[in-house]
Amino acid sequence: MTDKRISVDLEHLNNRIGELSEIVDDSQDGWTRQVFSDPYMRSREVVANWMREAGLEVRIDYVGNIIGRLAGRRGSLKPLVTGSHTDTVRQGGRFDGIVGVLGAIEVVRAFSRAGIALERDLYVVDFLGEEPNQFGVSCVGSRSISGVLTAEHLEHTGVDGAKMGDVIERVGLDAAGALVNAWEPGSIHAYVELHIEQGPLLERSGDEIGVVTAIAGIDRLMARFVGRPDHAGATPMDDRQDALNAAASAVLTIEREGCGAPVHGVATTGGIEAYPGSFNVVPSEARLWAEIRSTDAEWLSGVKGRLAQDIGIDAEKRGVESMIEWLTDQAPVPTTPAMRDYIAEAADELGYSWKPVPSGAGHDAAHMARLGPMGMIFVPSEAGRSHCPEEFTPSADIGRGVEVLAATLCKLDTVDRVLG
Ligand code: GLV
Ligand code: MN
Ligand code: MN
């Protein structure tokens, strides 16, 4: 193959993004297609069919990853893998993850139009449930494939008391199988994922492509505060054990850590609940859900220790008992340096400006890095917005990303081994 430039059918890709965005929970604003929900499970069949139409041989694994295989001319070689996810956060957008799955399917269609045949097999994967779910577990599918989904994850309990493992079974998947679903480390030639940036760096610099340097590590926690219910009118302020005030103070402690981060570090409390939840009862119990993220592992572990200590001390002063449960921890993952070079080279050859950028968002790629060399391609997000209905990337930008993905795959295809 001499000309690595493919022609992207932008109209088709746009239509597909539009069609998928119609399979959502209509009772919510924005676009909501959360893992295990009815719309999500319906959309899986649609995506699988789009893969089949593109010429991929499709299988669904135990945990519900949709895996499409494009046979290469020398199937004995280690395969190339690309993909992303099609679940959304509640009231999210139409592009996060979706661009990486539908963009990869478009690469396969474009290869076919251009008569390009790879030497290696190419797998396109729509990973199950990348976004954090009600059980506090993100990247369910890529954790399973990379061998780090555990029996303990399956025991995580959601809001209605059900366990994640039970819900996996309820939607027709196989919880026990999800634990024996792993691919061999070293079994893939390379993994490359196309994704929207979800932040403002590319738009600010005016660059067309982001070459991802590292994916931030994420530690998620649930903190529980237990105080004492009392009459909200008759109990003096200094005689209370107010669990919600202890939680509110913890929210500010968490924020302070994020603001004090030396490198790209952030800390967010995403949810809080108080019980019994009446105007006139001093809250006896509160729970909050929070996360810290950074590409700096040392900072993350320092914050973990400080939060446990500071939140505990403050709650105790208020006469409130506090417990912190760390739900998941994902270390920062640098992309493979050689993969950055291949992506940058592909962008250069296509005439697109690029910039090295860190990813503050988590990705399936962070887990796939356990199986082989890993790289990520970003395209700009308008106004840096994401995880909201305003999330938007113009189709010309998506098209450039798809071209860079195709060119990177072609380059990788002919390399014997991707060196670190
Ligand atoms: C996924 O989008 C995440 O970064 O939480
Ligand atoms: Mn997301
Ligand atoms: Mn995503």
Short mmCIF file of C-alpha atoms and ligand atoms in Angstrom, two decimals:
data_model
loop_
_atom_site.label_atom_id
_atom_site.label_comp_id
_atom_site.label_asym_id
_atom_site.label_seq_id
_atom_site.Cartn_x
_atom_site.Cartn_y
_atom_site.Cartn_z
CA MET A 1 0.00 0.00 0.00
CA THR A 2 1.47 3.37 -0.92
CA ASP A 3 -1.15 6.01 -0.17
CA LYS A 4 -2.18 5.83 3.48
CA ARG A 5 -4.71 8.62 3.22
CA ILE A 6 -8.24 7.32 3.42
CA SER A 7 -11.32 9.25 2.50
CA VAL A 8 -13.72 9.54 5.40
CA ASP A 9 -17.45 9.48 4.66
CA LEU A 10 -18.27 12.31 7.03
CA GLU A 11 -21.94 12.43 6.15
CA HIS A 12 -22.36 8.74 6.98
CA LEU A 13 -20.37 9.06 10.22
CA ASN A 14 -22.42 12.09 11.23
CA ASN A 15 -25.64 10.24 10.54
CA ARG A 16 -24.49 7.31 12.63
CA ILE A 17 -23.61 9.59 15.54
CA GLY A 18 -27.09 11.09 15.17
CA GLU A 19 -28.80 7.69 15.03
CA LEU A 20 -27.03 6.44 18.15
CA SER A 21 -27.92 9.65 19.97
CA GLU A 22 -31.59 8.76 19.50
CA ILE A 23 -31.28 5.56 21.55
CA VAL A 24 -31.35 7.22 24.94
CA ASP A 25 -33.38 7.55 28.11
CA ASP A 26 -35.99 10.12 27.05
CA SER A 27 -36.89 10.98 30.62
CA GLN A 28 -33.52 12.70 31.06
CA ASP A 29 -32.19 15.92 29.58
CA GLY A 30 -29.26 15.68 27.19
CA TRP A 31 -28.11 12.24 26.14
CA THR A 32 -28.34 9.42 28.66
CA ARG A 33 -27.39 5.87 27.77
CA GLN A 34 -25.97 4.41 30.93
CA VAL A 35 -24.47 0.94 31.16
CA PHE A 36 -27.03 -1.87 31.83
CA SER A 37 -29.98 0.47 31.06
CA ASP A 38 -32.59 -0.52 28.47
CA PRO A 39 -31.47 2.04 25.89
CA TYR A 40 -27.85 0.96 26.31
CA MET A 41 -28.64 -2.73 25.91
CA ARG A 42 -30.78 -1.94 22.82
CA SER A 43 -27.99 0.16 21.33
CA ARG A 44 -25.54 -2.75 21.62
CA GLU A 45 -27.35 -4.70 18.90
CA VAL A 46 -27.38 -1.63 16.66
CA VAL A 47 -23.63 -1.08 17.03
CA ALA A 48 -22.94 -4.79 16.47
CA ASN A 49 -24.94 -4.62 13.24
CA TRP A 50 -23.05 -1.54 12.07
CA MET A 51 -19.84 -3.50 12.65
CA ARG A 52 -21.20 -6.43 10.62
CA GLU A 53 -22.29 -4.11 7.80
CA ALA A 54 -18.75 -2.72 7.70
CA GLY A 55 -17.41 -6.24 7.13
CA LEU A 56 -16.32 -7.09 10.67
CA GLU A 57 -16.86 -10.54 12.11
CA VAL A 58 -18.57 -9.83 15.43
CA ARG A 59 -18.52 -11.65 18.72
CA ILE A 60 -19.84 -10.55 22.11
CA ASP A 61 -17.70 -11.70 25.02
CA TYR A 62 -18.88 -12.76 28.51
CA VAL A 63 -19.04 -9.24 29.87
CA GLY A 64 -20.73 -7.81 26.77
CA ASN A 65 -17.83 -6.19 24.95
CA ILE A 66 -18.64 -6.05 21.24
CA ILE A 67 -15.58 -7.22 19.36
CA GLY A 68 -15.40 -6.87 15.60
CA ARG A 69 -12.58 -8.56 13.72
CA LEU A 70 -11.27 -7.54 10.34
CA ALA A 71 -9.18 -10.43 9.14
CA GLY A 72 -5.65 -9.52 8.08
CA ARG A 73 -3.64 -11.23 5.40
CA ARG A 74 -1.38 -12.82 8.00
CA GLY A 75 -3.68 -13.70 10.85
CA SER A 76 -0.88 -15.39 12.79
CA LEU A 77 0.61 -11.98 13.60
CA LYS A 78 -0.41 -10.21 16.80
CA PRO A 79 -3.51 -8.12 16.13
CA LEU A 80 -4.02 -4.38 16.16
CA VAL A 81 -6.79 -3.18 18.46
CA THR A 82 -8.79 0.03 18.50
CA GLY A 83 -12.11 1.09 20.04
CA SER A 84 -13.74 3.02 22.84
CA HIS A 85 -17.18 3.06 24.47
CA THR A 86 -20.78 4.01 23.66
CA ASP A 87 -22.26 4.42 27.13
CA THR A 88 -22.74 7.97 28.40
CA VAL A 89 -22.87 9.68 31.75
CA ARG A 90 -26.32 10.78 32.91
CA GLN A 91 -27.35 13.85 30.88
CA GLY A 92 -24.15 13.61 28.90
CA GLY A 93 -23.18 14.25 25.29
CA ARG A 94 -23.13 12.52 21.92
CA PHE A 95 -19.38 12.26 21.29
CA ASP A 96 -17.52 10.98 24.37
CA GLY A 97 -16.40 7.44 23.46
CA ILE A 98 -18.81 7.25 20.54
CA VAL A 99 -16.34 8.97 18.20
CA GLY A 100 -13.77 6.26 18.95
CA VAL A 101 -16.15 3.38 18.20
CA LEU A 102 -17.99 4.80 15.21
CA GLY A 103 -14.76 6.41 13.95
CA ALA A 104 -13.05 3.00 14.04
CA ILE A 105 -15.95 1.42 12.13
CA GLU A 106 -15.58 4.22 9.56
CA VAL A 107 -11.88 3.36 9.25
CA VAL A 108 -12.86 -0.21 8.36
CA ARG A 109 -15.40 1.02 5.79
CA ALA A 110 -12.82 3.40 4.32
CA PHE A 111 -10.20 0.62 4.09
CA SER A 112 -12.71 -1.43 2.19
CA ARG A 113 -13.58 1.43 -0.21
CA ALA A 114 -9.88 2.07 -0.80
CA GLY A 115 -9.04 -1.63 -1.22
CA ILE A 116 -6.62 -1.47 1.72
CA ALA A 117 -5.94 -4.88 3.30
CA LEU A 118 -3.93 -5.01 6.51
CA GLU A 119 -1.40 -7.71 7.23
CA ARG A 120 -2.60 -8.08 10.79
CA ASP A 121 -6.06 -8.71 12.15
CA LEU A 122 -7.71 -5.51 13.35
CA TYR A 123 -10.09 -5.68 16.30
CA VAL A 124 -12.61 -2.88 16.83
CA VAL A 125 -13.98 -3.04 20.36
CA ASP A 126 -16.99 -1.28 21.86
CA PHE A 127 -16.05 -1.79 25.53
CA LEU A 128 -18.92 -2.31 27.95
CA GLY A 129 -19.61 0.49 30.43
CA GLU A 130 -16.60 2.80 30.48
CA GLU A 131 -18.28 5.49 32.57
CA PRO A 132 -18.42 5.04 36.34
CA ASN A 133 -21.65 3.23 37.10
CA GLN A 134 -23.94 3.18 40.13
CA PHE A 135 -21.63 0.51 41.62
CA GLY A 136 -18.66 2.86 41.52
CA VAL A 137 -16.93 0.80 38.83
CA SER A 138 -15.77 2.28 35.53
CA CYS A 139 -14.33 0.55 32.46
CA VAL A 140 -16.11 -2.73 33.24
CA GLY A 141 -15.38 -4.17 29.79
CA SER A 142 -11.75 -3.12 29.48
CA ARG A 143 -11.04 -4.17 33.07
CA SER A 144 -12.42 -7.59 32.21
CA ILE A 145 -10.39 -7.93 29.00
CA SER A 146 -7.23 -6.79 30.74
CA GLY A 147 -7.76 -9.13 33.70
CA VAL A 148 -8.37 -6.63 36.50
CA LEU A 149 -12.10 -6.99 37.00
CA THR A 150 -12.37 -8.79 40.34
CA ALA A 151 -14.94 -10.80 42.24
CA GLU A 152 -14.95 -7.93 44.71
CA HIS A 153 -16.06 -5.51 41.96
CA LEU A 154 -19.02 -7.82 41.24
CA GLU A 155 -20.03 -7.55 44.91
CA HIS A 156 -20.29 -3.74 44.78
CA THR A 157 -23.81 -2.74 45.72
CA GLY A 158 -25.83 -0.07 43.90
CA VAL A 159 -28.53 2.31 45.05
CA ASP A 160 -31.32 -0.28 45.02
CA GLY A 161 -29.24 -2.83 46.95
CA ALA A 162 -28.47 -5.01 43.93
CA LYS A 163 -24.92 -6.18 43.30
CA MET A 164 -23.13 -5.41 40.06
CA GLY A 165 -22.69 -9.13 39.38
CA ASP A 166 -26.46 -9.68 39.68
CA VAL A 167 -27.19 -6.84 37.30
CA ILE A 168 -24.67 -8.23 34.79
CA GLU A 169 -26.63 -11.51 34.89
CA ARG A 170 -29.99 -9.72 34.75
CA VAL A 171 -29.11 -8.12 31.41
CA GLY A 172 -28.18 -11.51 29.98
CA LEU A 173 -24.39 -11.39 30.43
CA ASP A 174 -22.16 -13.73 32.41
CA ALA A 175 -20.70 -12.41 35.67
CA ALA A 176 -18.52 -15.47 36.35
CA GLY A 177 -17.32 -15.39 32.74
CA ALA A 178 -16.38 -11.72 33.11
CA LEU A 179 -13.68 -12.82 35.54
CA VAL A 180 -12.11 -15.29 33.09
CA ASN A 181 -12.35 -13.10 30.02
CA ALA A 182 -8.82 -11.71 29.99
CA TRP A 183 -6.58 -11.57 26.99
CA GLU A 184 -2.93 -12.56 27.52
CA PRO A 185 -0.61 -9.68 28.39
CA GLY A 186 1.61 -9.13 25.35
CA SER A 187 -0.95 -10.72 23.04
CA ILE A 188 -1.70 -7.55 21.09
CA HIS A 189 0.57 -5.68 18.71
CA ALA A 190 -0.76 -2.27 19.78
CA TYR A 191 -3.87 -0.51 21.04
CA VAL A 192 -4.79 2.94 19.76
CA GLU A 193 -7.93 4.87 20.73
CA LEU A 194 -9.49 7.94 19.13
CA HIS A 195 -11.37 10.18 21.58
CA ILE A 196 -12.57 13.74 22.01
CA GLU A 197 -10.28 15.78 24.27
CA GLN A 198 -13.02 16.77 26.76
CA GLY A 199 -10.93 19.77 27.83
CA PRO A 200 -9.81 23.10 26.36
CA LEU A 201 -6.13 22.60 25.46
CA LEU A 202 -6.42 21.87 21.73
CA GLU A 203 -8.98 24.58 21.10
CA ARG A 204 -6.81 27.09 22.95
CA SER A 205 -3.65 26.22 21.02
CA GLY A 206 -5.50 25.87 17.71
CA ASP A 207 -4.04 22.40 17.10
CA GLU A 208 -6.04 19.83 15.19
CA ILE A 209 -4.81 16.65 16.86
CA GLY A 210 -3.78 15.81 20.42
CA VAL A 211 -1.11 13.17 20.94
CA VAL A 212 -1.84 11.90 24.43
CA THR A 213 1.14 11.69 26.77
CA ALA A 214 -0.51 10.09 29.81
CA ILE A 215 -3.91 9.19 31.20
CA ALA A 216 -4.62 10.53 34.65
CA GLY A 217 -4.91 8.12 37.56
CA ILE A 218 -8.24 8.15 39.38
CA ASP A 219 -9.03 7.26 42.99
CA ARG A 220 -12.73 7.17 43.90
CA LEU A 221 -14.15 7.14 47.38
CA MET A 222 -17.43 6.93 49.22
CA ALA A 223 -17.42 8.62 52.62
CA ARG A 224 -20.10 7.85 55.15
CA PHE A 225 -20.85 10.06 58.14
CA VAL A 226 -22.94 8.91 61.07
CA GLY A 227 -24.18 11.43 63.61
CA ARG A 228 -27.40 11.67 65.62
CA PRO A 229 -30.94 12.61 64.60
CA ASP A 230 -32.38 15.41 66.72
CA HIS A 231 -35.09 18.03 66.63
CA ALA A 232 -33.92 20.82 64.30
CA GLY A 233 -35.74 23.47 66.32
CA ALA A 234 -35.06 22.45 69.87
CA THR A 235 -31.48 21.14 69.75
CA PRO A 236 -28.89 23.90 70.40
CA MET A 237 -26.18 24.25 67.76
CA ASP A 238 -23.40 23.12 70.04
CA ASP A 239 -25.33 20.04 71.09
CA ARG A 240 -25.58 18.45 67.65
CA GLN A 241 -23.89 15.62 65.82
CA ASP A 242 -24.80 16.79 62.35
CA ALA A 243 -23.65 14.26 59.77
CA LEU A 244 -24.40 16.52 56.80
CA ASN A 245 -22.30 19.36 58.14
CA ALA A 246 -19.40 16.94 58.54
CA ALA A 247 -19.91 15.88 54.92
CA ALA A 248 -20.12 19.52 53.78
CA SER A 249 -16.83 20.24 55.46
CA ALA A 250 -15.34 17.18 53.73
CA VAL A 251 -16.50 18.57 50.37
CA LEU A 252 -14.41 21.69 50.99
CA THR A 253 -11.42 19.65 52.18
CA ILE A 254 -11.60 17.70 48.91
CA GLU A 255 -11.83 20.91 46.87
CA ARG A 256 -8.82 22.39 48.70
CA GLU A 257 -6.70 19.39 47.73
CA GLY A 258 -7.59 19.84 44.05
CA CYS A 259 -6.83 23.56 44.16
CA GLY A 260 -3.45 22.88 45.77
CA ALA A 261 -2.34 20.32 43.19
CA PRO A 262 1.15 21.01 41.82
CA VAL A 263 0.56 19.53 38.34
CA HIS A 264 -2.66 18.71 36.54
CA GLY A 265 -4.53 17.42 39.57
CA VAL A 266 -8.22 17.74 40.31
CA ALA A 267 -10.59 16.72 43.07
CA THR A 268 -14.37 16.57 42.72
CA THR A 269 -17.27 15.66 44.96
CA GLY A 270 -19.87 14.47 42.48
CA GLY A 271 -22.72 13.52 44.79
CA ILE A 272 -23.99 13.85 48.32
CA GLU A 273 -26.99 12.43 50.14
CA ALA A 274 -28.39 13.11 53.60
CA TYR A 275 -30.78 11.11 55.77
CA PRO A 276 -33.45 11.18 56.95
CA GLY A 277 -33.70 14.19 54.62
CA SER A 278 -36.28 16.37 56.39
CA PHE A 279 -36.34 20.09 57.05
CA ASN A 280 -36.77 19.61 60.73
CA VAL A 281 -34.43 16.76 61.63
CA VAL A 282 -30.70 17.20 62.18
CA PRO A 283 -29.20 14.82 59.59
CA SER A 284 -28.07 11.61 61.24
CA GLU A 285 -26.29 10.19 58.24
CA ALA A 286 -24.69 11.50 55.07
CA ARG A 287 -22.78 9.97 52.21
CA LEU A 288 -20.66 11.56 49.56
CA TRP A 289 -18.99 10.29 46.43
CA ALA A 290 -15.77 11.91 45.30
CA GLU A 291 -12.73 11.35 43.15
CA ILE A 292 -9.21 12.67 42.77
CA ARG A 293 -7.26 12.58 39.53
CA SER A 294 -3.77 13.34 38.37
CA THR A 295 -1.04 12.11 36.09
CA ASP A 296 1.23 12.35 39.17
CA ALA A 297 1.04 9.11 41.19
CA GLU A 298 2.90 10.56 44.17
CA TRP A 299 0.46 13.44 44.52
CA LEU A 300 -2.48 11.02 44.34
CA SER A 301 -1.19 8.83 47.12
CA GLY A 302 -0.38 11.87 49.27
CA VAL A 303 -3.92 13.21 48.85
CA LYS A 304 -5.39 9.83 49.71
CA GLY A 305 -3.59 9.85 53.04
CA ARG A 306 -4.39 13.49 53.82
CA LEU A 307 -8.09 13.10 53.00
CA ALA A 308 -8.44 10.09 55.26
CA GLN A 309 -6.81 12.03 58.08
CA ASP A 310 -8.36 15.51 57.65
CA ILE A 311 -11.91 14.30 57.04
CA GLY A 312 -11.69 12.00 60.07
CA ILE A 313 -10.36 14.71 62.40
CA ASP A 314 -12.96 17.26 61.34
CA ALA A 315 -15.85 14.81 61.66
CA GLU A 316 -14.67 13.77 65.10
CA LYS A 317 -14.70 17.41 66.25
CA ARG A 318 -18.35 17.46 65.28
CA GLY A 319 -19.08 14.27 67.22
CA VAL A 320 -19.65 12.44 63.94
CA GLU A 321 -18.24 9.07 63.02
CA SER A 322 -16.71 8.89 59.54
CA MET A 323 -15.72 6.02 57.29
CA ILE A 324 -14.01 6.22 53.92
CA GLU A 325 -14.29 3.40 51.44
CA TRP A 326 -11.97 3.58 48.43
CA LEU A 327 -14.05 2.15 45.59
CA THR A 328 -11.52 2.03 42.78
CA ASP A 329 -8.00 3.17 42.20
CA GLN A 330 -6.45 3.44 38.82
CA ALA A 331 -2.81 4.51 38.62
CA PRO A 332 -1.78 7.12 36.03
CA VAL A 333 -0.82 5.43 32.77
CA PRO A 334 1.71 6.99 30.39
CA THR A 335 1.15 6.25 26.72
CA THR A 336 3.90 4.25 25.02
CA PRO A 337 6.48 6.77 23.72
CA ALA A 338 6.83 4.98 20.37
CA MET A 339 3.05 5.11 19.94
CA ARG A 340 3.14 8.89 20.40
CA ASP A 341 5.75 9.03 17.64
CA TYR A 342 3.66 6.96 15.22
CA ILE A 343 0.59 9.11 15.84
CA ALA A 344 2.56 12.36 15.48
CA GLU A 345 4.18 11.08 12.29
CA ALA A 346 0.77 10.15 10.89
CA ALA A 347 -0.56 13.64 11.71
CA ASP A 348 2.50 15.27 10.12
CA GLU A 349 2.14 13.24 6.94
CA LEU A 350 -1.51 14.21 6.70
CA GLY A 351 -0.60 17.86 7.23
CA TYR A 352 -2.43 18.25 10.56
CA SER A 353 -1.01 20.25 13.42
CA TRP A 354 -0.66 18.34 16.65
CA LYS A 355 0.24 18.90 20.26
CA PRO A 356 1.21 16.56 23.10
CA VAL A 357 -1.55 16.65 25.73
CA PRO A 358 -2.26 14.82 28.98
CA SER A 359 -5.67 13.26 29.49
CA GLY A 360 -7.52 14.30 32.62
CA ALA A 361 -10.28 11.88 31.64
CA GLY A 362 -10.06 8.15 32.20
CA HIS A 363 -10.19 5.80 29.22
CA ASP A 364 -10.39 2.14 28.32
CA ALA A 365 -6.89 2.67 26.90
CA ALA A 366 -5.51 2.88 30.45
CA HIS A 367 -6.54 -0.74 30.98
CA MET A 368 -5.61 -1.96 27.50
CA ALA A 369 -2.06 -0.75 28.20
CA ARG A 370 -1.64 -3.93 30.27
CA LEU A 371 -1.87 -5.97 27.09
CA GLY A 372 0.57 -4.12 24.85
CA PRO A 373 1.79 -0.75 23.56
CA MET A 374 -0.92 1.91 23.90
CA GLY A 375 -1.54 5.31 22.32
CA MET A 376 -4.39 7.80 22.09
CA ILE A 377 -5.45 10.40 19.54
CA PHE A 378 -7.51 13.40 20.65
CA VAL A 379 -9.65 15.74 18.59
CA PRO A 380 -10.75 19.12 19.99
CA SER A 381 -13.83 19.65 22.14
CA GLU A 382 -15.73 22.88 21.53
CA ALA A 383 -15.17 25.23 24.48
CA GLY A 384 -13.56 22.26 26.25
CA ARG A 385 -17.02 21.07 27.29
CA SER A 386 -17.83 17.41 27.97
CA HIS A 387 -20.04 15.19 30.15
CA CYS A 388 -22.85 17.65 29.41
CA PRO A 389 -25.36 18.08 26.59
CA GLU A 390 -23.27 20.93 25.13
CA GLU A 391 -20.40 18.51 24.36
CA PHE A 392 -19.56 19.07 20.68
CA THR A 393 -16.84 18.35 18.15
CA PRO A 394 -17.35 19.54 14.56
CA SER A 395 -17.41 16.73 12.04
CA ALA A 396 -14.38 18.08 10.15
CA ASP A 397 -12.35 17.67 13.37
CA ILE A 398 -13.69 14.16 13.86
CA GLY A 399 -12.79 13.38 10.25
CA ARG A 400 -9.17 14.42 10.85
CA GLY A 401 -9.03 12.16 13.88
CA VAL A 402 -10.39 9.23 11.88
CA GLU A 403 -7.76 9.83 9.19
CA VAL A 404 -4.98 9.92 11.76
CA LEU A 405 -6.33 6.73 13.35
CA ALA A 406 -6.33 4.98 9.96
CA ALA A 407 -2.84 6.18 9.08
CA THR A 408 -1.49 5.17 12.51
CA LEU A 409 -2.99 1.68 12.16
CA CYS A 410 -1.41 1.34 8.70
CA LYS A 411 1.99 2.34 10.07
CA LEU A 412 1.73 -0.04 13.03
CA ASP A 413 0.62 -2.83 10.72
CA THR A 414 3.97 -2.97 8.99
CA VAL A 415 6.18 -2.65 12.07
CA ASP A 416 7.51 -5.95 13.45
CA ARG A 417 7.41 -4.79 17.02
CA VAL A 418 6.44 -1.53 18.68
CA LEU A 419 9.34 -0.66 20.93
CA GLY A 420 8.71 1.17 24.22
C1 GLV B 1 -14.75 9.09 31.93
O1 GLV B 1 -15.15 9.80 31.06
C2 GLV B 1 -14.10 9.67 33.04
O2 GLV B 1 -13.02 10.27 32.83
O3 GLV B 1 -14.66 9.61 34.13
MN MN B 2 -16.84 10.09 29.80
MN MN B 3 -14.84 8.51 27.21
#
